[in-house]
Coordinates of C-alpha atoms in Angstrom, one line a residue:
M1 CA 99.5 -30.3 -116.2
S2 CA 101.1 -26.9 -115.6
S3 CA 100.7 -25.0 -112.3
P4 CA 98.9 -21.6 -112.2
S5 CA 102.3 -19.8 -112.5
D6 CA 105.3 -20.6 -114.6
A7 CA 108.5 -19.0 -115.9
D8 CA 106.7 -17.1 -118.6
G9 CA 104.4 -15.3 -116.1
P10 CA 101.1 -16.1 -114.5
V11 CA 99.1 -18.4 -116.7
L12 CA 95.9 -16.9 -115.2
A13 CA 96.7 -13.5 -116.7
R14 CA 93.7 -12.2 -118.5
D15 CA 95.4 -11.7 -121.9
R16 CA 96.6 -15.3 -121.9
L17 CA 93.2 -16.6 -121.0
L18 CA 91.6 -14.6 -123.8
A19 CA 94.2 -15.7 -126.3
R20 CA 93.4 -19.3 -125.5
L21 CA 89.7 -18.6 -126.1
A22 CA 90.5 -17.1 -129.5
A23 CA 92.6 -20.0 -130.5
T24 CA 90.1 -22.7 -129.5
P25 CA 86.9 -22.5 -131.6
A26 CA 85.4 -25.8 -130.4
W27 CA 85.1 -27.5 -127.0
D28 CA 83.7 -30.8 -125.7
I29 CA 81.7 -29.0 -122.9
V30 CA 80.8 -25.4 -122.4
V31 CA 79.6 -24.5 -118.9
I32 CA 77.4 -21.4 -118.4
G33 CA 77.7 -20.0 -114.9
G34 CA 80.7 -19.5 -112.5
G35 CA 79.0 -20.2 -109.2
A36 CA 79.4 -23.3 -107.1
S37 CA 77.6 -25.6 -109.5
G38 CA 79.2 -24.3 -112.6
L39 CA 82.7 -24.4 -111.3
G40 CA 82.1 -27.8 -109.9
C41 CA 80.9 -29.0 -113.4
A42 CA 84.0 -27.5 -115.0
L43 CA 86.3 -29.3 -112.6
E44 CA 84.4 -32.5 -112.8
A45 CA 84.4 -32.5 -116.7
A46 CA 88.1 -31.5 -116.9
T47 CA 89.2 -34.3 -114.5
R48 CA 87.4 -36.8 -116.8
G49 CA 89.6 -35.6 -119.7
H50 CA 87.1 -33.4 -121.6
T51 CA 88.0 -30.1 -123.0
V52 CA 86.1 -27.5 -121.0
L53 CA 85.2 -23.8 -121.3
L54 CA 83.4 -22.1 -118.4
V55 CA 82.0 -18.6 -118.8
E56 CA 80.6 -16.3 -116.1
A57 CA 78.9 -13.0 -116.9
R58 CA 80.1 -11.3 -113.7
D59 CA 82.8 -12.5 -111.3
F60 CA 83.1 -16.1 -110.0
A61 CA 80.6 -16.5 -107.2
A62 CA 79.3 -12.9 -107.6
G63 CA 75.7 -14.1 -107.1
T64 CA 74.3 -16.6 -104.6
S65 CA 77.5 -18.5 -104.2
S66 CA 79.3 -15.7 -102.2
R67 CA 76.2 -14.8 -100.2
S68 CA 75.6 -18.0 -98.2
T69 CA 75.5 -18.5 -94.5
K70 CA 79.1 -19.9 -94.8
L71 CA 78.1 -23.4 -93.7
I72 CA 79.0 -26.8 -95.1
H73 CA 76.4 -28.9 -93.3
G74 CA 74.0 -31.8 -93.5
G75 CA 71.1 -29.6 -92.4
L76 CA 69.3 -30.3 -89.1
R77 CA 66.2 -28.7 -90.6
Y78 CA 66.2 -31.2 -93.5
L79 CA 66.5 -34.0 -91.0
A80 CA 63.4 -32.7 -89.2
Q81 CA 61.6 -32.5 -92.6
G82 CA 62.3 -36.2 -93.2
K83 CA 64.7 -35.5 -96.1
L84 CA 67.1 -38.2 -95.0
G85 CA 68.7 -38.9 -98.3
L86 CA 69.7 -35.2 -98.7
V87 CA 71.1 -35.2 -95.2
R88 CA 73.2 -38.4 -95.8
E89 CA 74.5 -37.0 -99.1
A90 CA 75.4 -33.6 -97.6
L91 CA 77.2 -35.1 -94.6
A92 CA 79.3 -37.3 -97.0
E93 CA 80.2 -34.2 -99.0
R94 CA 81.0 -32.3 -95.8
A95 CA 83.6 -35.0 -95.0
A96 CA 85.1 -34.8 -98.5
L97 CA 85.4 -31.0 -98.3
L98 CA 87.1 -31.1 -94.9
R99 CA 89.7 -33.4 -96.5
N100 CA 90.0 -31.6 -99.8
A101 CA 90.0 -27.9 -98.8
P102 CA 91.2 -27.8 -95.2
G103 CA 92.4 -24.2 -95.5
L104 CA 88.9 -23.0 -96.5
V105 CA 86.6 -25.5 -94.7
R106 CA 86.9 -26.0 -91.0
P107 CA 85.0 -27.7 -88.2
Q108 CA 82.7 -25.4 -86.2
R109 CA 80.8 -26.2 -83.0
F110 CA 77.2 -25.2 -82.7
V111 CA 75.2 -24.7 -79.5
V112 CA 71.5 -25.1 -79.4
P113 CA 69.7 -23.7 -76.3
T114 CA 66.7 -25.7 -75.1
K115 CA 64.1 -25.2 -72.4
G116 CA 62.2 -28.0 -70.8
W117 CA 63.0 -31.7 -70.9
V118 CA 60.7 -32.5 -73.9
E119 CA 62.4 -30.1 -76.2
H120 CA 65.8 -31.2 -75.0
A121 CA 65.1 -34.9 -75.4
R122 CA 63.7 -34.3 -78.9
L123 CA 66.8 -32.4 -80.0
R124 CA 69.1 -35.0 -78.4
L125 CA 67.5 -37.8 -80.3
G126 CA 67.7 -35.8 -83.6
L127 CA 71.4 -35.0 -83.1
A128 CA 72.1 -38.7 -82.3
L129 CA 70.6 -39.6 -85.7
Y130 CA 72.6 -36.7 -87.3
D131 CA 75.8 -38.1 -85.8
R132 CA 74.9 -41.6 -87.0
F133 CA 74.2 -40.4 -90.6
A134 CA 77.7 -38.8 -90.7
G135 CA 79.3 -42.2 -90.3
A136 CA 83.0 -42.2 -90.8
G137 CA 82.8 -38.5 -91.5
L138 CA 81.7 -37.6 -87.9
I139 CA 83.7 -34.6 -86.7
A140 CA 82.9 -35.2 -83.0
P141 CA 79.8 -36.6 -81.2
S142 CA 77.1 -34.2 -80.1
V143 CA 77.0 -33.6 -76.3
P144 CA 74.4 -32.3 -73.8
L145 CA 75.2 -29.1 -72.0
S146 CA 74.1 -28.2 -68.4
R147 CA 73.0 -24.7 -67.6
S148 CA 76.5 -23.7 -66.5
E149 CA 78.1 -25.3 -69.5
L150 CA 75.6 -23.5 -71.8
Q151 CA 76.4 -20.1 -70.2
A152 CA 80.2 -20.7 -70.5
A153 CA 79.8 -21.5 -74.2
L154 CA 77.4 -18.6 -74.9
P155 CA 78.1 -15.9 -72.3
T156 CA 75.9 -13.4 -73.9
L157 CA 72.8 -15.7 -74.1
R158 CA 69.8 -14.4 -72.2
R159 CA 69.5 -16.6 -69.2
E160 CA 65.8 -16.9 -69.3
R161 CA 65.9 -18.4 -72.9
A162 CA 67.1 -21.9 -71.8
D163 CA 67.8 -24.2 -68.9
R164 CA 70.2 -26.5 -70.8
G165 CA 71.4 -27.1 -74.4
M166 CA 73.1 -29.4 -76.9
A167 CA 76.4 -28.9 -78.8
Y168 CA 77.1 -30.5 -82.2
W169 CA 79.6 -30.1 -85.0
D170 CA 79.3 -29.0 -88.6
A171 CA 81.7 -27.0 -90.8
Q172 CA 82.2 -23.4 -91.8
F173 CA 83.8 -22.2 -95.0
D174 CA 84.7 -19.1 -97.1
D175 CA 82.2 -19.5 -99.9
A176 CA 83.9 -17.1 -102.3
G177 CA 87.3 -18.5 -101.4
L178 CA 86.1 -22.0 -102.2
A179 CA 84.8 -20.8 -105.6
I180 CA 88.3 -19.4 -106.4
A181 CA 89.9 -22.6 -105.3
L182 CA 87.6 -24.5 -107.7
A183 CA 88.4 -22.1 -110.5
R184 CA 92.2 -22.5 -110.0
T185 CA 91.9 -26.3 -109.7
A186 CA 89.8 -26.5 -112.9
S187 CA 92.4 -24.4 -114.6
R188 CA 95.1 -26.7 -113.3
E189 CA 93.2 -29.6 -114.8
G190 CA 93.0 -28.0 -118.2
A191 CA 89.7 -26.1 -118.2
L192 CA 89.5 -22.5 -119.4
V193 CA 87.5 -20.5 -116.9
L194 CA 86.5 -16.9 -117.8
N195 CA 84.7 -14.5 -115.5
H196 CA 83.3 -11.2 -116.9
C197 CA 82.4 -13.0 -120.1
S198 CA 78.6 -13.3 -120.8
V199 CA 76.5 -15.6 -123.0
D200 CA 74.5 -13.5 -125.6
G201 CA 72.8 -16.6 -127.0
L202 CA 72.9 -20.3 -127.7
V203 CA 73.8 -21.6 -131.1
V204 CA 71.1 -24.0 -132.3
E205 CA 71.4 -26.0 -135.5
G206 CA 69.2 -28.8 -136.7
G207 CA 67.2 -28.4 -133.5
R208 CA 70.2 -29.1 -131.2
V209 CA 72.3 -26.8 -129.1
C210 CA 75.8 -26.9 -130.5
G211 CA 77.5 -23.8 -129.1
V212 CA 77.3 -20.4 -127.5
A213 CA 77.7 -16.8 -128.5
L214 CA 79.9 -14.9 -126.1
R215 CA 80.7 -11.3 -125.2
E216 CA 83.9 -10.4 -123.3
R217 CA 82.5 -7.7 -121.1
E218 CA 85.6 -5.5 -120.6
S219 CA 86.3 -5.1 -124.3
G220 CA 82.9 -5.8 -125.8
R221 CA 84.4 -8.3 -128.2
V222 CA 82.1 -11.0 -129.4
C223 CA 82.7 -14.5 -130.7
Q224 CA 81.1 -17.9 -131.2
V225 CA 82.4 -21.2 -129.9
A226 CA 81.2 -24.7 -130.8
A227 CA 80.4 -27.4 -128.1
R228 CA 79.4 -31.0 -128.2
V229 CA 77.3 -30.3 -125.1
V230 CA 76.3 -27.2 -123.1
I231 CA 75.7 -27.3 -119.4
N232 CA 73.5 -24.6 -117.9
A233 CA 74.6 -24.0 -114.4
A234 CA 73.4 -20.4 -114.1
G235 CA 71.8 -20.7 -110.6
V236 CA 68.7 -18.5 -110.1
W237 CA 69.1 -17.5 -113.8
G238 CA 68.8 -21.1 -114.9
D239 CA 65.3 -20.7 -116.3
A240 CA 66.4 -17.7 -118.4
V241 CA 69.2 -19.7 -120.0
R242 CA 66.7 -22.6 -120.6
R243 CA 64.6 -20.1 -122.5
L244 CA 67.4 -19.2 -124.8
A245 CA 67.0 -22.7 -126.2
D246 CA 63.2 -22.9 -125.9
R247 CA 61.2 -19.7 -125.4
A248 CA 58.2 -21.7 -124.1
A249 CA 60.2 -23.6 -121.4
P250 CA 58.1 -23.6 -118.2
A251 CA 59.7 -22.3 -115.0
L252 CA 61.3 -25.0 -112.9
L253 CA 62.9 -22.7 -110.3
R254 CA 61.4 -20.6 -107.5
P255 CA 63.8 -17.9 -106.2
S256 CA 64.0 -17.4 -102.5
Q257 CA 65.8 -14.5 -100.8
G258 CA 68.1 -15.0 -97.8
V259 CA 69.3 -11.9 -95.9
H260 CA 72.2 -11.8 -93.5
V261 CA 73.5 -9.0 -91.2
V262 CA 77.1 -8.8 -89.9
V263 CA 77.9 -7.3 -86.4
E264 CA 80.8 -7.1 -84.1
R265 CA 82.2 -10.1 -82.2
T266 CA 81.3 -8.6 -78.8
F267 CA 77.7 -9.7 -79.4
L268 CA 78.8 -13.4 -79.4
P269 CA 82.4 -13.4 -78.2
G270 CA 83.1 -17.1 -77.8
R271 CA 84.2 -19.7 -80.4
D272 CA 80.8 -21.4 -80.6
A273 CA 78.0 -20.6 -83.0
L274 CA 74.4 -20.2 -81.8
L275 CA 71.6 -22.0 -83.5
V276 CA 68.1 -20.7 -82.8
P277 CA 65.9 -23.8 -83.4
R278 CA 62.7 -21.9 -84.3
T279 CA 62.0 -18.4 -85.3
A280 CA 58.7 -16.5 -85.7
D281 CA 58.5 -17.8 -89.3
D282 CA 59.3 -21.4 -88.3
R283 CA 62.9 -21.4 -89.5
V284 CA 66.2 -22.0 -87.8
L285 CA 68.5 -19.0 -87.3
F286 CA 72.3 -18.9 -87.1
M287 CA 74.6 -16.6 -85.2
I288 CA 78.1 -17.6 -86.3
P289 CA 81.6 -16.2 -85.6
W290 CA 83.0 -15.4 -89.0
Q291 CA 86.2 -13.5 -89.9
G292 CA 86.3 -11.4 -86.8
R293 CA 82.6 -10.6 -86.9
V294 CA 79.3 -12.4 -86.1
L295 CA 77.1 -13.4 -89.0
I296 CA 73.3 -13.5 -88.3
G297 CA 70.9 -15.2 -90.8
T298 CA 68.9 -15.9 -92.6
T299 CA 65.5 -15.1 -94.0
D300 CA 63.5 -17.2 -96.6
T301 CA 61.3 -14.9 -98.6
A302 CA 59.8 -15.7 -102.0
R303 CA 60.7 -13.4 -104.9
D304 CA 59.3 -13.2 -108.4
D305 CA 62.4 -11.4 -109.8
V306 CA 66.1 -12.2 -109.9
P307 CA 68.1 -9.0 -109.7
D308 CA 71.9 -9.0 -109.8
E309 CA 72.1 -7.1 -106.5
P310 CA 69.0 -8.1 -104.4
E311 CA 68.2 -5.9 -101.4
P312 CA 66.4 -6.7 -98.2
L313 CA 62.6 -6.5 -98.5
A314 CA 60.5 -4.6 -96.0
G315 CA 61.2 -5.8 -92.4
E316 CA 63.8 -8.4 -93.2
I317 CA 66.7 -6.7 -91.4
D318 CA 64.5 -5.9 -88.4
F319 CA 63.3 -9.5 -88.4
L320 CA 66.9 -10.7 -87.9
L321 CA 67.7 -8.1 -85.3
D322 CA 64.5 -8.8 -83.4
A323 CA 65.4 -12.5 -83.4
A324 CA 68.8 -11.7 -82.0
T325 CA 67.2 -9.4 -79.4
S326 CA 65.2 -12.3 -78.1
Y327 CA 68.3 -14.4 -77.5
L328 CA 71.2 -12.1 -76.7
S329 CA 71.6 -10.1 -73.5
R330 CA 72.8 -7.2 -75.5
A331 CA 71.3 -7.2 -79.0
P332 CA 72.7 -5.3 -81.9
R333 CA 71.0 -2.1 -83.0
R334 CA 70.6 -1.1 -86.7
E335 CA 73.4 1.4 -86.5
E336 CA 75.8 -1.3 -85.2
V337 CA 75.3 -3.5 -88.2
R338 CA 78.5 -3.5 -90.2
S339 CA 77.2 -5.0 -93.4
V340 CA 74.0 -6.5 -94.9
F341 CA 74.1 -9.0 -97.8
V342 CA 71.4 -10.8 -99.7
G343 CA 71.5 -14.0 -101.7
L344 CA 68.9 -15.7 -103.9
R345 CA 68.4 -19.4 -103.7
P346 CA 67.5 -21.4 -106.9
L347 CA 64.9 -23.7 -105.3
L348 CA 63.1 -26.3 -107.3
G349 CA 59.4 -25.6 -107.6
G350 CA 58.7 -23.1 -110.3
G351 CA 55.3 -21.8 -111.1
G352 CA 53.8 -21.9 -107.6
G353 CA 53.0 -19.2 -105.0
G354 CA 53.3 -19.0 -101.2
A355 CA 56.2 -19.6 -98.9
T356 CA 59.5 -21.1 -100.0
K357 CA 60.9 -22.5 -96.7
G358 CA 59.4 -25.9 -97.4
L359 CA 60.8 -26.2 -101.0
S360 CA 63.4 -28.8 -101.7
R361 CA 67.1 -28.0 -101.4
E362 CA 67.8 -31.0 -103.6
H363 CA 69.0 -30.7 -107.2
R364 CA 67.7 -31.8 -110.6
V365 CA 69.4 -32.3 -114.0
D366 CA 67.1 -31.4 -116.9
V367 CA 67.7 -32.1 -120.6
S368 CA 65.7 -30.0 -123.1
A369 CA 64.5 -31.2 -126.4
Q370 CA 67.4 -29.3 -127.9
G371 CA 70.0 -31.1 -125.8
L372 CA 70.7 -28.3 -123.3
V373 CA 71.7 -29.9 -120.0
S374 CA 70.5 -27.8 -117.0
L375 CA 71.7 -28.3 -113.4
L376 CA 69.0 -26.8 -111.2
G377 CA 68.6 -26.3 -107.5
G378 CA 70.9 -27.7 -104.8
K379 CA 73.2 -26.0 -102.3
W380 CA 76.9 -25.3 -101.7
T381 CA 77.5 -28.4 -99.6
T382 CA 76.5 -30.8 -102.4
Y383 CA 78.0 -28.9 -105.3
R384 CA 80.5 -31.7 -106.1
R385 CA 77.8 -34.4 -106.2
M386 CA 75.6 -32.1 -108.3
A387 CA 78.4 -31.6 -110.8
E388 CA 79.1 -35.3 -111.0
D389 CA 75.4 -36.0 -111.8
A390 CA 75.4 -33.2 -114.4
V391 CA 78.5 -34.4 -116.2
D392 CA 77.2 -37.9 -116.2
V393 CA 74.1 -36.7 -118.1
A394 CA 76.2 -34.5 -120.4
E395 CA 78.3 -37.5 -121.4
E396 CA 75.1 -39.4 -122.2
V397 CA 73.8 -36.5 -124.3
A398 CA 77.0 -36.3 -126.2
G399 CA 77.0 -40.0 -126.8
W400 CA 80.3 -40.6 -124.9
P401 CA 81.0 -43.6 -122.7
R402 CA 80.7 -42.9 -119.0
R403 CA 84.1 -41.8 -117.5
P404 CA 84.6 -42.3 -113.7
S405 CA 84.6 -39.4 -111.3
V406 CA 87.7 -38.7 -109.3
T407 CA 86.7 -35.4 -107.6
A408 CA 85.7 -36.9 -104.2
G409 CA 89.3 -37.4 -103.4
L410 CA 90.8 -34.5 -105.2
A411 CA 92.6 -31.8 -103.2
L412 CA 91.7 -28.3 -104.2
D413 CA 94.2 -25.5 -105.1
E414 CA 93.7 -23.0 -102.3
G415 CA 96.6 -20.7 -103.4
G416 CA 94.4 -18.0 -104.9
M417 CA 93.2 -16.5 -101.6
W418 CA 95.3 -14.8 -98.9
A419 CA 94.3 -16.3 -95.5
R420 CA 91.6 -14.3 -93.7
N421 CA 90.0 -16.9 -91.4
E422 CA 90.2 -17.0 -87.7
G423 CA 93.9 -17.1 -86.5
A424 CA 95.3 -17.8 -89.9
G425 CA 98.4 -16.1 -91.3
Q426 CA 98.8 -14.2 -94.6
A427 CA 99.6 -15.7 -98.0
G428 CA 100.8 -14.0 -101.2
E429 CA 103.4 -11.2 -101.1
G430 CA 103.1 -10.1 -97.4
R431 CA 101.2 -7.5 -95.5
S432 CA 102.9 -4.3 -96.8
E433 CA 101.2 -1.1 -97.9
P434 CA 97.7 -1.3 -96.3
L435 CA 95.2 0.4 -98.5
G436 CA 93.0 2.3 -96.0
E437 CA 92.5 2.6 -92.2
A438 CA 92.9 -0.4 -89.9
G439 CA 89.6 -1.9 -88.7
S440 CA 89.0 -3.6 -85.4
D441 CA 89.8 -6.9 -86.9
G442 CA 92.9 -6.0 -88.9
L443 CA 94.0 -4.2 -92.0
P444 CA 92.2 -3.9 -95.3
P445 CA 94.0 -5.5 -98.3
S446 CA 97.5 -4.5 -99.0
A447 CA 98.8 -3.5 -102.4
A448 CA 100.6 -6.8 -102.6
E449 CA 97.4 -8.7 -101.9
V450 CA 95.6 -6.8 -104.6
R451 CA 98.3 -7.7 -107.1
H452 CA 98.0 -11.3 -106.0
A453 CA 94.3 -11.2 -106.5
V454 CA 94.8 -10.1 -110.1
R455 CA 97.6 -12.4 -111.0
E456 CA 96.5 -15.5 -109.2
A457 CA 92.8 -15.2 -108.4
F458 CA 91.1 -13.8 -111.5
A459 CA 90.2 -10.5 -110.0
L460 CA 89.6 -7.7 -112.6
G461 CA 87.9 -4.9 -110.7
V462 CA 87.5 -3.2 -107.3
E463 CA 84.3 -5.2 -106.4
D464 CA 86.1 -8.5 -107.2
V465 CA 88.8 -7.6 -104.7
L466 CA 86.8 -6.1 -101.9
A467 CA 83.7 -8.4 -102.1
R468 CA 85.1 -11.8 -102.9
R469 CA 88.9 -11.9 -102.5
S470 CA 89.2 -10.1 -99.2
R471 CA 85.5 -10.2 -98.1
L472 CA 85.9 -6.7 -96.6
L473 CA 82.6 -5.6 -98.2
F474 CA 80.8 -8.4 -96.3
R475 CA 82.6 -7.8 -93.0
D476 CA 82.4 -4.0 -92.9
A477 CA 80.8 -2.1 -95.8
A478 CA 82.0 1.3 -94.6
A479 CA 85.6 0.1 -94.3
A480 CA 85.4 -1.3 -97.8
R481 CA 84.1 2.0 -99.1
A482 CA 87.0 3.8 -97.6
A483 CA 89.6 1.3 -98.9
A484 CA 88.2 1.4 -102.5
P485 CA 90.2 4.3 -103.9
G486 CA 93.5 2.8 -102.8
V487 CA 92.5 -0.6 -104.2
A488 CA 91.5 1.0 -107.5
A489 CA 94.8 2.8 -107.8
V490 CA 96.7 -0.5 -107.5
L491 CA 94.4 -2.1 -110.0
A492 CA 94.8 0.8 -112.4
A493 CA 98.6 0.4 -112.3
E494 CA 98.4 -3.4 -112.5
R495 CA 95.9 -3.5 -115.4
G496 CA 96.7 -0.3 -117.3
W497 CA 93.4 1.5 -116.6
S498 CA 92.6 4.9 -118.0
A499 CA 91.7 7.8 -115.7
G500 CA 88.1 7.4 -116.8
R501 CA 88.0 3.7 -115.9
L502 CA 89.6 4.4 -112.5
A503 CA 86.9 7.0 -111.7
A504 CA 84.1 4.7 -112.9
E505 CA 85.3 1.8 -110.8
C506 CA 85.4 4.0 -107.7
A507 CA 82.0 5.4 -108.3
A508 CA 80.4 2.0 -109.0
F509 CA 81.9 0.5 -105.8
D510 CA 80.8 3.5 -103.7
R511 CA 77.2 2.9 -104.9
L512 CA 77.5 -0.8 -104.1
A513 CA 79.0 -0.4 -100.7
T514 CA 76.2 2.0 -99.7
R515 CA 73.6 -0.7 -100.5
Y516 CA 75.4 -3.0 -98.0
M517 CA 75.2 -0.4 -95.2
A518 CA 72.3 -1.1 -92.9
C519 CA 72.4 2.5 -91.6
S520 CA 71.3 3.7 -95.0
R521 CA 68.0 1.9 -94.8
T522 CA 64.9 3.0 -93.0
R523 CA 63.3 0.8 -90.4
A524 CA 60.2 -1.1 -91.5
S525 CA 57.8 -2.3 -88.9
S526 CA 56.2 -5.3 -90.7
P527 CA 58.1 -8.6 -90.7
P528 CA 58.9 -10.4 -94.0

């Protein structure tokens, strides 16, 4: 199998990808959706020897899959809820990801403050079980912390909040970076993966789904391709895709909104993450060192709509800041928030009302009467297992014999991202030509890095680069806004944009960055 670059130029160049689409009218499997589950399905199917086309209407991981809490974890909360099977599965997948993507998935220590011996004993028992469930994938055993050890680990913790604590290990990752690694690896294995290519409809003949109608979004060109089986992995839009096959299909998903705020590292200066075991709405809350910042999240608020760019609802930002205030000796103010981002979870449990925090984070594979295979629910940590289950079902629907999965031991191609994690060096073509003013945690993307994002990481526009290749929009929305004109100029030269396209890209990103800036939002007094 060829590598992502060869003597004839980058094989990931857009014109070469579109030429392959035009030359291939039929595929074994077409996957709809370029988030975690869809990219996982494309890789799973390609490694089993199937011909695979994946299409994503926006950019890879543009929705929920780039807006996570950046954790690969078993889930202590799921353990407390008695969902032992989900915890075991997630911890096994955590171990696989630490092996298969070590540049993007790294161990992270978490500290949980406790007060009183009953709370401490209960947590210590739960973490002992968590460690045991990890088995051979245990990163390091959990340990109790004295008051002095707790203060050393979390020097900005309010002293009255705890008299001791516990420390345990999970993993942190770059979610958008892992998505690009999956896209590159699927390409290496023979799949054609296309972002900015939407599904206008399903082709149904004789009552069976047998293809998709596509629209390439930059040019507006349309085409139809045939497929032996179609996998719907559209995340929170999964029900909408199901209704392309059956207008009367009942809702199976219940969207839930998770808001995160990003602040300076001075609020949590150490290497350890802080886990708040119970918030006012009976959730856990994380404060995590992430790419030179601190990530605080998240909320869990039911939504009835699924916008492309969800925004915080009334009180959600203040809820997170108030929770931080109760635990940190110096809490962040709204004007100190560098970025706010919002993701929508595709939770199983459609058709009901009320809170979503108790809904399952497990997944389900549904097959419609028309043969559409839908992968619903789940979470980033278990994407590979979800994809394995979906492709197993797709093979049954197509009438093929079951082929074994090899992805649990497959190293992922991490070459599409330049290194931005804690203490890492830079990849690609170097650090020349910074495009904007330096921030407190380093430079914005260089011209060389922008070119690398286009040639090796599927980036087509300013948002692709600043939101999901460099993560600057998520780390500092104002800095991303300032860097956008320089990034756009490099993209214009690289991709041959007109002056009109250049101006439109800058204007669109300016509007987007404003939505990520907490200072542009008014304070709401009511909690979510």
